[in-house]
């Protein structure tokens, strides 16, 4: 058994003793969904530090715990806080929790994140349903020995984000009176925000938003046969011609402001799965 698989299985064994499994719906609560935990009827919480081989989140604004509970009568497993490549973790470490979720029974993974918009029709606070991604500027987390128990060496990526789930989310958005955008997410490593030239390039390459998370998680989830849904909150505008200084605080504030809308969407989506 590879070291990676051993690490994953050790974490799974630890978690299984503490929460009821299997749970088929998983969430990674990124920026904008910090308060979503208030919507969960919590059965059990495990701080990341306690889980063997789990990385520990280092970035301000991202707390770290695994939460098992329910939204309505749907059982869910939620990661409050995620890991980013820019924190210094390997792509395998960043995505370890996704594989742990898979072995705990998760079949559908819902992600949220904060992103900068490069599509000039988007505004700060917009919620964007991610329909596809461009991951050529990040390190593919499947590089290295293929873990055959999860999936094949060369996984198909023609539908990384489930059309069924994005369609459902659009319907829910209509019912809730939320205006939702759709777009392509461009993954970057960060931690520096993009230069003006980079934002322009990202737009020209076919993306609508850009961010420092998600793509590695999606690749690992799709490799393992999971259905993925992702919504981004636009926290800054990358292609403004005028002054365009972006700070982490601005990003967190914009993400928090969009929180109630995003929470409402995720809550109804979880129930509808
Ligand atoms: N670029 C990259 N990542 C981000 C941005 C951005 O403009 N905003 C929030 N996350």
PDB file of C-alpha atoms and ligand atoms in Angstrom:
ATOM      1  CA  UNK A   1       0.000   0.000   0.000  1.00  0.00           C
ATOM      2  CA  UNK A   2       1.326   3.485  -0.817  1.00  0.00           C
ATOM      3  CA  UNK A   3       2.079   5.915   1.978  1.00  0.00           C
ATOM      4  CA  UNK A   4      -0.659   8.214   0.685  1.00  0.00           C
ATOM      5  CA  UNK A   5      -3.281   5.476   0.752  1.00  0.00           C
ATOM      6  CA  UNK A   6      -2.141   4.413   4.202  1.00  0.00           C
ATOM      7  CA  UNK A   7      -2.466   8.020   5.453  1.00  0.00           C
ATOM      8  CA  UNK A   8      -5.940   8.322   3.944  1.00  0.00           C
ATOM      9  CA  UNK A   9      -7.111   5.049   5.446  1.00  0.00           C
ATOM     10  CA  UNK A  10      -5.772   5.944   8.881  1.00  0.00           C
ATOM     11  CA  UNK A  11      -7.734   9.217   8.796  1.00  0.00           C
ATOM     12  CA  UNK A  12     -10.851   7.374   7.613  1.00  0.00           C
ATOM     13  CA  UNK A  13     -10.598   4.812  10.422  1.00  0.00           C
ATOM     14  CA  UNK A  14     -10.271   7.596  13.004  1.00  0.00           C
ATOM     15  CA  UNK A  15     -13.266   9.531  11.674  1.00  0.00           C
ATOM     16  CA  UNK A  16     -15.452   6.421  11.327  1.00  0.00           C
ATOM     17  CA  UNK A  17     -15.186   5.790  15.057  1.00  0.00           C
ATOM     18  CA  UNK A  18     -16.497   9.257  15.800  1.00  0.00           C
ATOM     19  CA  UNK A  19     -19.242   9.933  13.302  1.00  0.00           C
ATOM     20  CA  UNK A  20     -22.044   7.861  11.853  1.00  0.00           C
ATOM     21  CA  UNK A  21     -21.218   6.767   8.281  1.00  0.00           C
ATOM     22  CA  UNK A  22     -21.790   6.376   5.388  1.00  0.00           C
ATOM     23  CA  UNK A  23     -22.725   9.925   4.476  1.00  0.00           C
ATOM     24  CA  UNK A  24     -23.248  10.533   0.773  1.00  0.00           C
ATOM     25  CA  UNK A  25     -23.170  14.344   0.569  1.00  0.00           C
ATOM     26  CA  UNK A  26     -20.005  16.302   1.320  1.00  0.00           C
ATOM     27  CA  UNK A  27     -19.395  20.035   1.430  1.00  0.00           C
ATOM     28  CA  UNK A  28     -16.253  22.100   1.467  1.00  0.00           C
ATOM     29  CA  UNK A  29     -17.259  25.407   2.988  1.00  0.00           C
ATOM     30  CA  UNK A  30     -14.939  27.974   1.482  1.00  0.00           C
ATOM     31  CA  UNK A  31     -15.145  31.737   1.753  1.00  0.00           C
ATOM     32  CA  UNK A  32     -18.742  32.872   1.770  1.00  0.00           C
ATOM     33  CA  UNK A  33     -20.014  29.763   3.467  1.00  0.00           C
ATOM     34  CA  UNK A  34     -18.368  30.254   6.843  1.00  0.00           C
ATOM     35  CA  UNK A  35     -21.772  30.805   8.473  1.00  0.00           C
ATOM     36  CA  UNK A  36     -23.310  27.791   6.767  1.00  0.00           C
ATOM     37  CA  UNK A  37     -22.333  25.787   9.857  1.00  0.00           C
ATOM     38  CA  UNK A  38     -25.230  27.548  11.634  1.00  0.00           C
ATOM     39  CA  UNK A  39     -27.613  25.790   9.241  1.00  0.00           C
ATOM     40  CA  UNK A  40     -26.319  22.347  10.185  1.00  0.00           C
ATOM     41  CA  UNK A  41     -27.888  20.263  12.933  1.00  0.00           C
ATOM     42  CA  UNK A  42     -24.584  19.001  14.232  1.00  0.00           C
ATOM     43  CA  UNK A  43     -24.099  15.355  15.241  1.00  0.00           C
ATOM     44  CA  UNK A  44     -20.329  15.488  15.721  1.00  0.00           C
ATOM     45  CA  UNK A  45     -17.396  17.822  15.110  1.00  0.00           C
ATOM     46  CA  UNK A  46     -13.755  16.889  14.811  1.00  0.00           C
ATOM     47  CA  UNK A  47     -11.051  19.585  14.712  1.00  0.00           C
ATOM     48  CA  UNK A  48      -8.602  18.957  11.891  1.00  0.00           C
ATOM     49  CA  UNK A  49      -5.696  18.830  14.366  1.00  0.00           C
ATOM     50  CA  UNK A  50      -7.213  15.701  15.895  1.00  0.00           C
ATOM     51  CA  UNK A  51      -7.475  13.755  12.643  1.00  0.00           C
ATOM     52  CA  UNK A  52      -4.372  11.705  11.833  1.00  0.00           C
ATOM     53  CA  UNK A  53      -2.629  12.940   8.667  1.00  0.00           C
ATOM     54  CA  UNK A  54      -5.018  15.842   8.107  1.00  0.00           C
ATOM     55  CA  UNK A  55      -3.250  19.058   7.207  1.00  0.00           C
ATOM     56  CA  UNK A  56      -3.960  21.997   9.514  1.00  0.00           C
ATOM     57  CA  UNK A  57      -5.333  25.164   7.954  1.00  0.00           C
ATOM     58  CA  UNK A  58      -3.029  28.145   8.436  1.00  0.00           C
ATOM     59  CA  UNK A  59      -4.833  30.958   6.675  1.00  0.00           C
ATOM     60  CA  UNK A  60      -6.764  33.643   8.518  1.00  0.00           C
ATOM     61  CA  UNK A  61     -10.490  33.416   7.903  1.00  0.00           C
ATOM     62  CA  UNK A  62     -10.456  29.650   7.371  1.00  0.00           C
ATOM     63  CA  UNK A  63     -11.112  27.713  10.573  1.00  0.00           C
ATOM     64  CA  UNK A  64     -10.670  23.993  10.503  1.00  0.00           C
ATOM     65  CA  UNK A  65     -13.050  21.253  11.518  1.00  0.00           C
ATOM     66  CA  UNK A  66     -14.937  18.371  10.053  1.00  0.00           C
ATOM     67  CA  UNK A  67     -18.626  18.454  10.849  1.00  0.00           C
ATOM     68  CA  UNK A  68     -21.104  15.598  10.572  1.00  0.00           C
ATOM     69  CA  UNK A  69     -24.743  16.552  10.784  1.00  0.00           C
ATOM     70  CA  UNK A  70     -27.921  17.201   8.871  1.00  0.00           C
ATOM     71  CA  UNK A  71     -29.602  19.829   6.749  1.00  0.00           C
ATOM     72  CA  UNK A  72     -33.308  19.050   7.061  1.00  0.00           C
ATOM     73  CA  UNK A  73     -33.224  15.274   7.030  1.00  0.00           C
ATOM     74  CA  UNK A  74     -30.246  15.014   4.664  1.00  0.00           C
ATOM     75  CA  UNK A  75     -27.085  13.795   6.380  1.00  0.00           C
ATOM     76  CA  UNK A  76     -23.977  15.701   5.389  1.00  0.00           C
ATOM     77  CA  UNK A  77     -20.283  15.819   6.063  1.00  0.00           C
ATOM     78  CA  UNK A  78     -18.864  19.337   5.914  1.00  0.00           C
ATOM     79  CA  UNK A  79     -15.340  20.629   5.935  1.00  0.00           C
ATOM     80  CA  UNK A  80     -15.332  24.012   7.607  1.00  0.00           C
ATOM     81  CA  UNK A  81     -12.106  25.388   6.211  1.00  0.00           C
ATOM     82  CA  UNK A  82     -10.011  23.941   3.415  1.00  0.00           C
ATOM     83  CA  UNK A  83      -6.354  23.582   2.486  1.00  0.00           C
ATOM     84  CA  UNK A  84      -4.619  25.537  -0.225  1.00  0.00           C
ATOM     85  CA  UNK A  85      -1.514  24.780  -2.224  1.00  0.00           C
ATOM     86  CA  UNK A  86      -0.147  28.250  -1.389  1.00  0.00           C
ATOM     87  CA  UNK A  87       0.003  27.268   2.275  1.00  0.00           C
ATOM     88  CA  UNK A  88       2.840  24.943   1.359  1.00  0.00           C
ATOM     89  CA  UNK A  89       0.942  21.659   1.240  1.00  0.00           C
ATOM     90  CA  UNK A  90       1.532  19.242  -1.595  1.00  0.00           C
ATOM     91  CA  UNK A  91      -1.366  18.779  -4.036  1.00  0.00           C
ATOM     92  CA  UNK A  92      -1.859  15.318  -2.462  1.00  0.00           C
ATOM     93  CA  UNK A  93      -2.176  16.900   0.998  1.00  0.00           C
ATOM     94  CA  UNK A  94      -4.541  19.601  -0.264  1.00  0.00           C
ATOM     95  CA  UNK A  95      -6.852  16.931  -1.647  1.00  0.00           C
ATOM     96  CA  UNK A  96      -6.462  14.274   1.045  1.00  0.00           C
ATOM     97  CA  UNK A  97      -9.763  15.251   2.709  1.00  0.00           C
ATOM     98  CA  UNK A  98     -11.627  14.722  -0.581  1.00  0.00           C
ATOM     99  CA  UNK A  99     -10.364  11.149  -0.752  1.00  0.00           C
ATOM    100  CA  UNK A 100     -11.156  10.662   2.913  1.00  0.00           C
ATOM    101  CA  UNK A 101     -14.711  11.794   2.179  1.00  0.00           C
ATOM    102  CA  UNK A 102     -14.906   9.371  -0.721  1.00  0.00           C
ATOM    103  CA  UNK A 103     -13.964   6.444   1.507  1.00  0.00           C
ATOM    104  CA  UNK A 104     -16.521   7.618   4.083  1.00  0.00           C
ATOM    105  CA  UNK A 105     -19.215   7.213   1.428  1.00  0.00           C
ATOM    106  CA  UNK A 106     -19.468  10.688  -0.117  1.00  0.00           C
ATOM    107  CA  UNK A 107     -20.772  10.567  -3.692  1.00  0.00           C
ATOM    108  CA  UNK A 108     -21.650  14.233  -4.227  1.00  0.00           C
ATOM    109  CA  UNK A 109     -19.283  17.039  -3.294  1.00  0.00           C
ATOM    110  CA  UNK A 110     -20.408  20.662  -3.072  1.00  0.00           C
ATOM    111  CA  UNK A 111     -17.722  23.339  -3.091  1.00  0.00           C
ATOM    112  CA  UNK A 112     -17.732  27.067  -2.570  1.00  0.00           C
ATOM    113  CA  UNK A 113     -14.987  29.609  -2.977  1.00  0.00           C
ATOM    114  CA  UNK A 114     -14.140  33.266  -3.349  1.00  0.00           C
ATOM    115  CA  UNK A 115     -12.997  34.335  -6.770  1.00  0.00           C
ATOM    116  CA  UNK A 116     -11.925  37.373  -8.703  1.00  0.00           C
ATOM    117  CA  UNK A 117     -14.039  38.192 -11.768  1.00  0.00           C
ATOM    118  CA  UNK A 118     -12.396  38.713 -15.140  1.00  0.00           C
ATOM    119  CA  UNK A 119     -15.717  38.774 -16.989  1.00  0.00           C
ATOM    120  CA  UNK A 120     -16.495  42.496 -17.053  1.00  0.00           C
ATOM    121  CA  UNK A 121     -20.246  41.945 -16.734  1.00  0.00           C
ATOM    122  CA  UNK A 122     -19.780  40.425 -13.263  1.00  0.00           C
ATOM    123  CA  UNK A 123     -20.002  42.466 -10.070  1.00  0.00           C
ATOM    124  CA  UNK A 124     -18.721  42.095  -6.545  1.00  0.00           C
ATOM    125  CA  UNK A 125     -21.127  39.881  -4.602  1.00  0.00           C
ATOM    126  CA  UNK A 126     -22.317  37.924  -7.632  1.00  0.00           C
ATOM    127  CA  UNK A 127     -22.724  34.190  -7.222  1.00  0.00           C
ATOM    128  CA  UNK A 128     -21.316  32.218 -10.139  1.00  0.00           C
ATOM    129  CA  UNK A 129     -22.228  28.593 -10.804  1.00  0.00           C
ATOM    130  CA  UNK A 130     -19.039  27.009 -12.083  1.00  0.00           C
ATOM    131  CA  UNK A 131     -19.600  25.070 -15.291  1.00  0.00           C
ATOM    132  CA  UNK A 132     -15.983  24.201 -16.115  1.00  0.00           C
ATOM    133  CA  UNK A 133     -12.442  25.031 -15.107  1.00  0.00           C
ATOM    134  CA  UNK A 134      -9.000  25.716 -16.525  1.00  0.00           C
ATOM    135  CA  UNK A 135      -6.406  23.959 -14.417  1.00  0.00           C
ATOM    136  CA  UNK A 136      -3.295  24.286 -16.558  1.00  0.00           C
ATOM    137  CA  UNK A 137      -1.687  26.824 -14.220  1.00  0.00           C
ATOM    138  CA  UNK A 138      -1.910  24.635 -11.124  1.00  0.00           C
ATOM    139  CA  UNK A 139      -0.200  21.361 -10.259  1.00  0.00           C
ATOM    140  CA  UNK A 140      -2.381  18.394 -11.109  1.00  0.00           C
ATOM    141  CA  UNK A 141      -2.915  16.449  -7.882  1.00  0.00           C
ATOM    142  CA  UNK A 142      -2.994  13.140  -9.770  1.00  0.00           C
ATOM    143  CA  UNK A 143       0.674  13.443 -10.760  1.00  0.00           C
ATOM    144  CA  UNK A 144       2.527  10.495  -9.243  1.00  0.00           C
ATOM    145  CA  UNK A 145       1.539   6.874  -8.791  1.00  0.00           C
ATOM    146  CA  UNK A 146      -2.114   6.360  -9.676  1.00  0.00           C
ATOM    147  CA  UNK A 147      -4.204   5.258  -6.708  1.00  0.00           C
ATOM    148  CA  UNK A 148      -6.228   2.635  -8.561  1.00  0.00           C
ATOM    149  CA  UNK A 149      -8.772   2.193  -5.779  1.00  0.00           C
ATOM    150  CA  UNK A 150     -10.012   5.709  -6.520  1.00  0.00           C
ATOM    151  CA  UNK A 151      -9.938   5.841 -10.316  1.00  0.00           C
ATOM    152  CA  UNK A 152      -8.097   5.371 -13.581  1.00  0.00           C
ATOM    153  CA  UNK A 153      -4.718   6.776 -14.627  1.00  0.00           C
ATOM    154  CA  UNK A 154      -6.209   9.104 -17.260  1.00  0.00           C
ATOM    155  CA  UNK A 155      -9.598  10.247 -16.006  1.00  0.00           C
ATOM    156  CA  UNK A 156     -12.068  11.979 -18.306  1.00  0.00           C
ATOM    157  CA  UNK A 157     -12.721  15.639 -17.439  1.00  0.00           C
ATOM    158  CA  UNK A 158     -15.429  16.477 -19.969  1.00  0.00           C
ATOM    159  CA  UNK A 159     -17.945  17.324 -17.243  1.00  0.00           C
ATOM    160  CA  UNK A 160     -16.043  18.216 -14.081  1.00  0.00           C
ATOM    161  CA  UNK A 161     -19.068  20.023 -12.642  1.00  0.00           C
ATOM    162  CA  UNK A 162     -22.296  18.054 -12.782  1.00  0.00           C
ATOM    163  CA  UNK A 163     -24.810  19.523 -15.243  1.00  0.00           C
ATOM    164  CA  UNK A 164     -27.622  17.951 -13.266  1.00  0.00           C
ATOM    165  CA  UNK A 165     -26.543  19.794 -10.122  1.00  0.00           C
ATOM    166  CA  UNK A 166     -25.942  23.155 -11.818  1.00  0.00           C
ATOM    167  CA  UNK A 167     -29.352  22.918 -13.497  1.00  0.00           C
ATOM    168  CA  UNK A 168     -30.922  22.111 -10.123  1.00  0.00           C
ATOM    169  CA  UNK A 169     -29.096  25.061  -8.524  1.00  0.00           C
ATOM    170  CA  UNK A 170     -30.362  27.376 -11.255  1.00  0.00           C
ATOM    171  CA  UNK A 171     -33.949  26.250 -10.586  1.00  0.00           C
ATOM    172  CA  UNK A 172     -33.463  26.786  -6.860  1.00  0.00           C
ATOM    173  CA  UNK A 173     -31.973  30.211  -7.545  1.00  0.00           C
ATOM    174  CA  UNK A 174     -35.126  31.160  -9.474  1.00  0.00           C
ATOM    175  CA  UNK A 175     -37.365  29.971  -6.650  1.00  0.00           C
ATOM    176  CA  UNK A 176     -35.328  31.949  -4.114  1.00  0.00           C
ATOM    177  CA  UNK A 177     -35.201  35.030  -6.326  1.00  0.00           C
ATOM    178  CA  UNK A 178     -31.408  34.911  -6.563  1.00  0.00           C
ATOM    179  CA  UNK A 179     -29.685  36.144  -9.662  1.00  0.00           C
ATOM    180  CA  UNK A 180     -27.069  33.536 -10.483  1.00  0.00           C
ATOM    181  CA  UNK A 181     -24.285  33.754 -13.046  1.00  0.00           C
ATOM    182  CA  UNK A 182     -22.511  30.872 -14.748  1.00  0.00           C
ATOM    183  CA  UNK A 183     -18.887  30.754 -15.683  1.00  0.00           C
ATOM    184  CA  UNK A 184     -15.540  29.089 -16.100  1.00  0.00           C
ATOM    185  CA  UNK A 185     -13.121  29.087 -13.130  1.00  0.00           C
ATOM    186  CA  UNK A 186      -9.423  29.558 -13.748  1.00  0.00           C
ATOM    187  CA  UNK A 187      -7.257  27.974 -11.054  1.00  0.00           C
ATOM    188  CA  UNK A 188      -4.062  29.677  -9.893  1.00  0.00           C
ATOM    189  CA  UNK A 189      -1.681  28.794  -7.096  1.00  0.00           C
ATOM    190  CA  UNK A 190      -1.607  32.246  -5.468  1.00  0.00           C
ATOM    191  CA  UNK A 191      -0.848  33.548  -2.934  1.00  0.00           C
ATOM    192  CA  UNK A 192      -0.165  36.780  -4.791  1.00  0.00           C
ATOM    193  CA  UNK A 193      -3.181  38.160  -6.607  1.00  0.00           C
ATOM    194  CA  UNK A 194      -2.813  38.437 -10.359  1.00  0.00           C
ATOM    195  CA  UNK A 195      -1.175  41.290 -12.171  1.00  0.00           C
ATOM    196  CA  UNK A 196      -3.280  43.333 -14.576  1.00  0.00           C
ATOM    197  CA  UNK A 197      -1.688  41.467 -17.480  1.00  0.00           C
ATOM    198  CA  UNK A 198      -2.465  38.119 -15.873  1.00  0.00           C
ATOM    199  CA  UNK A 199      -6.132  38.992 -15.297  1.00  0.00           C
ATOM    200  CA  UNK A 200      -6.368  39.985 -18.966  1.00  0.00           C
ATOM    201  CA  UNK A 201      -4.693  36.764 -20.064  1.00  0.00           C
ATOM    202  CA  UNK A 202      -7.027  34.690 -17.904  1.00  0.00           C
ATOM    203  CA  UNK A 203     -10.046  36.361 -19.500  1.00  0.00           C
ATOM    204  CA  UNK A 204      -8.669  35.840 -22.997  1.00  0.00           C
ATOM    205  CA  UNK A 205      -8.046  32.201 -22.237  1.00  0.00           C
ATOM    206  CA  UNK A 206     -11.752  31.710 -21.722  1.00  0.00           C
ATOM    207  CA  UNK A 207     -12.367  32.086 -17.998  1.00  0.00           C
ATOM    208  CA  UNK A 208     -14.866  34.260 -16.124  1.00  0.00           C
ATOM    209  CA  UNK A 209     -13.466  34.017 -12.605  1.00  0.00           C
ATOM    210  CA  UNK A 210     -10.115  33.167 -11.044  1.00  0.00           C
ATOM    211  CA  UNK A 211      -9.252  31.670  -7.691  1.00  0.00           C
ATOM    212  CA  UNK A 212      -6.711  29.820  -5.585  1.00  0.00           C
ATOM    213  CA  UNK A 213      -8.654  26.715  -4.585  1.00  0.00           C
ATOM    214  CA  UNK A 214     -11.143  24.182  -5.938  1.00  0.00           C
ATOM    215  CA  UNK A 215      -9.497  22.843  -9.108  1.00  0.00           C
ATOM    216  CA  UNK A 216      -7.284  20.300  -7.348  1.00  0.00           C
ATOM    217  CA  UNK A 217     -10.216  19.175  -5.195  1.00  0.00           C
ATOM    218  CA  UNK A 218     -12.463  18.825  -8.235  1.00  0.00           C
ATOM    219  CA  UNK A 219      -9.908  16.791 -10.169  1.00  0.00           C
ATOM    220  CA  UNK A 220      -9.441  14.354  -7.296  1.00  0.00           C
ATOM    221  CA  UNK A 221     -13.200  14.099  -6.745  1.00  0.00           C
ATOM    222  CA  UNK A 222     -13.924  13.454 -10.430  1.00  0.00           C
ATOM    223  CA  UNK A 223     -11.082  10.921 -10.574  1.00  0.00           C
ATOM    224  CA  UNK A 224     -12.844   9.103  -7.727  1.00  0.00           C
ATOM    225  CA  UNK A 225     -16.193   9.178  -9.529  1.00  0.00           C
ATOM    226  CA  UNK A 226     -17.834  11.835  -7.375  1.00  0.00           C
ATOM    227  CA  UNK A 227     -20.340  14.385  -8.686  1.00  0.00           C
ATOM    228  CA  UNK A 228     -19.115  17.923  -8.100  1.00  0.00           C
ATOM    229  CA  UNK A 229     -20.942  21.221  -7.763  1.00  0.00           C
ATOM    230  CA  UNK A 230     -19.213  24.550  -7.231  1.00  0.00           C
ATOM    231  CA  UNK A 231     -20.368  28.110  -6.680  1.00  0.00           C
ATOM    232  CA  UNK A 232     -18.039  31.088  -6.447  1.00  0.00           C
ATOM    233  CA  UNK A 233     -18.653  34.438  -4.797  1.00  0.00           C
ATOM    234  CA  UNK A 234     -17.137  37.307  -6.751  1.00  0.00           C
ATOM    235  CA  UNK A 235     -15.035  39.200  -4.237  1.00  0.00           C
ATOM    236  CA  UNK A 236     -13.043  41.486  -6.533  1.00  0.00           C
ATOM    237  CA  UNK A 237     -12.887  42.615 -10.134  1.00  0.00           C
ATOM    238  CA  UNK A 238      -9.685  41.672 -11.865  1.00  0.00           C
ATOM    239  CA  UNK A 239      -9.946  43.659 -15.034  1.00  0.00           C
ATOM    240  CA  UNK A 240     -10.844  47.115 -13.812  1.00  0.00           C
ATOM    241  CA  UNK A 241      -8.872  49.742 -15.633  1.00  0.00           C
ATOM    242  CA  UNK A 242      -8.831  52.175 -12.713  1.00  0.00           C
ATOM    243  CA  UNK A 243      -7.243  51.577  -9.317  1.00  0.00           C
ATOM    244  CA  UNK A 244      -7.389  47.872  -8.612  1.00  0.00           C
ATOM    245  CA  UNK A 245      -5.677  47.042  -5.378  1.00  0.00           C
ATOM    246  CA  UNK A 246      -7.007  43.835  -3.905  1.00  0.00           C
ATOM    247  CA  UNK A 247      -6.534  42.787  -0.284  1.00  0.00           C
ATOM    248  CA  UNK A 248      -7.404  39.581   1.540  1.00  0.00           C
ATOM    249  CA  UNK A 249      -9.608  41.648   3.868  1.00  0.00           C
ATOM    250  CA  UNK A 250     -11.654  42.950   0.906  1.00  0.00           C
ATOM    251  CA  UNK A 251     -12.051  39.390  -0.311  1.00  0.00           C
ATOM    252  CA  UNK A 252     -13.224  38.125   3.089  1.00  0.00           C
ATOM    253  CA  UNK A 253     -15.629  41.028   3.516  1.00  0.00           C
ATOM    254  CA  UNK A 254     -17.235  40.572   0.100  1.00  0.00           C
ATOM    255  CA  UNK A 255     -17.490  36.838   0.690  1.00  0.00           C
ATOM    256  CA  UNK A 256     -19.155  37.383   4.066  1.00  0.00           C
ATOM    257  CA  UNK A 257     -21.641  39.846   2.544  1.00  0.00           C
ATOM    258  CA  UNK A 258     -22.737  37.252  -0.018  1.00  0.00           C
ATOM    259  CA  UNK A 259     -22.910  34.553   2.675  1.00  0.00           C
ATOM    260  CA  UNK A 260     -26.678  34.542   3.319  1.00  0.00           C
ATOM    261  CA  UNK A 261     -27.497  34.165  -0.415  1.00  0.00           C
ATOM    262  CA  UNK A 262     -24.941  31.425  -0.885  1.00  0.00           C
ATOM    263  CA  UNK A 263     -26.087  29.622   2.274  1.00  0.00           C
ATOM    264  CA  UNK A 264     -29.706  29.687   1.122  1.00  0.00           C
ATOM    265  CA  UNK A 265     -28.698  28.216  -2.238  1.00  0.00           C
ATOM    266  CA  UNK A 266     -26.579  25.445  -0.705  1.00  0.00           C
ATOM    267  CA  UNK A 267     -29.204  24.602   1.875  1.00  0.00           C
ATOM    268  CA  UNK A 268     -31.902  24.018  -0.740  1.00  0.00           C
ATOM    269  CA  UNK A 269     -29.498  22.226  -3.055  1.00  0.00           C
ATOM    270  CA  UNK A 270     -28.440  19.801  -0.339  1.00  0.00           C
ATOM    271  CA  UNK A 271     -32.082  19.026   0.397  1.00  0.00           C
ATOM    272  CA  UNK A 272     -32.804  18.504  -3.314  1.00  0.00           C
ATOM    273  CA  UNK A 273     -29.953  16.033  -3.910  1.00  0.00           C
TER     274      UNK A 273
HETATM  275  N1  LIG B   1      -7.450  36.048  -7.795  1.00  0.00           N
HETATM  276  C1  LIG B   1      -7.165  34.850  -7.281  1.00  0.00           C
HETATM  277  N2  LIG B   1      -7.809  34.336  -6.252  1.00  0.00           N
HETATM  278  C2  LIG B   1      -8.803  35.038  -5.708  1.00  0.00           C
HETATM  279  C3  LIG B   1      -9.147  36.292  -6.205  1.00  0.00           C
HETATM  280  C4  LIG B   1      -8.439  36.820  -7.299  1.00  0.00           C
HETATM  281  O1  LIG B   1      -8.673  37.943  -7.786  1.00  0.00           O
HETATM  282  N3  LIG B   1     -10.174  36.742  -5.442  1.00  0.00           N
HETATM  283  C5  LIG B   1     -10.430  35.785  -4.529  1.00  0.00           C
HETATM  284  N4  LIG B   1      -9.610  34.740  -4.683  1.00  0.00           N
END
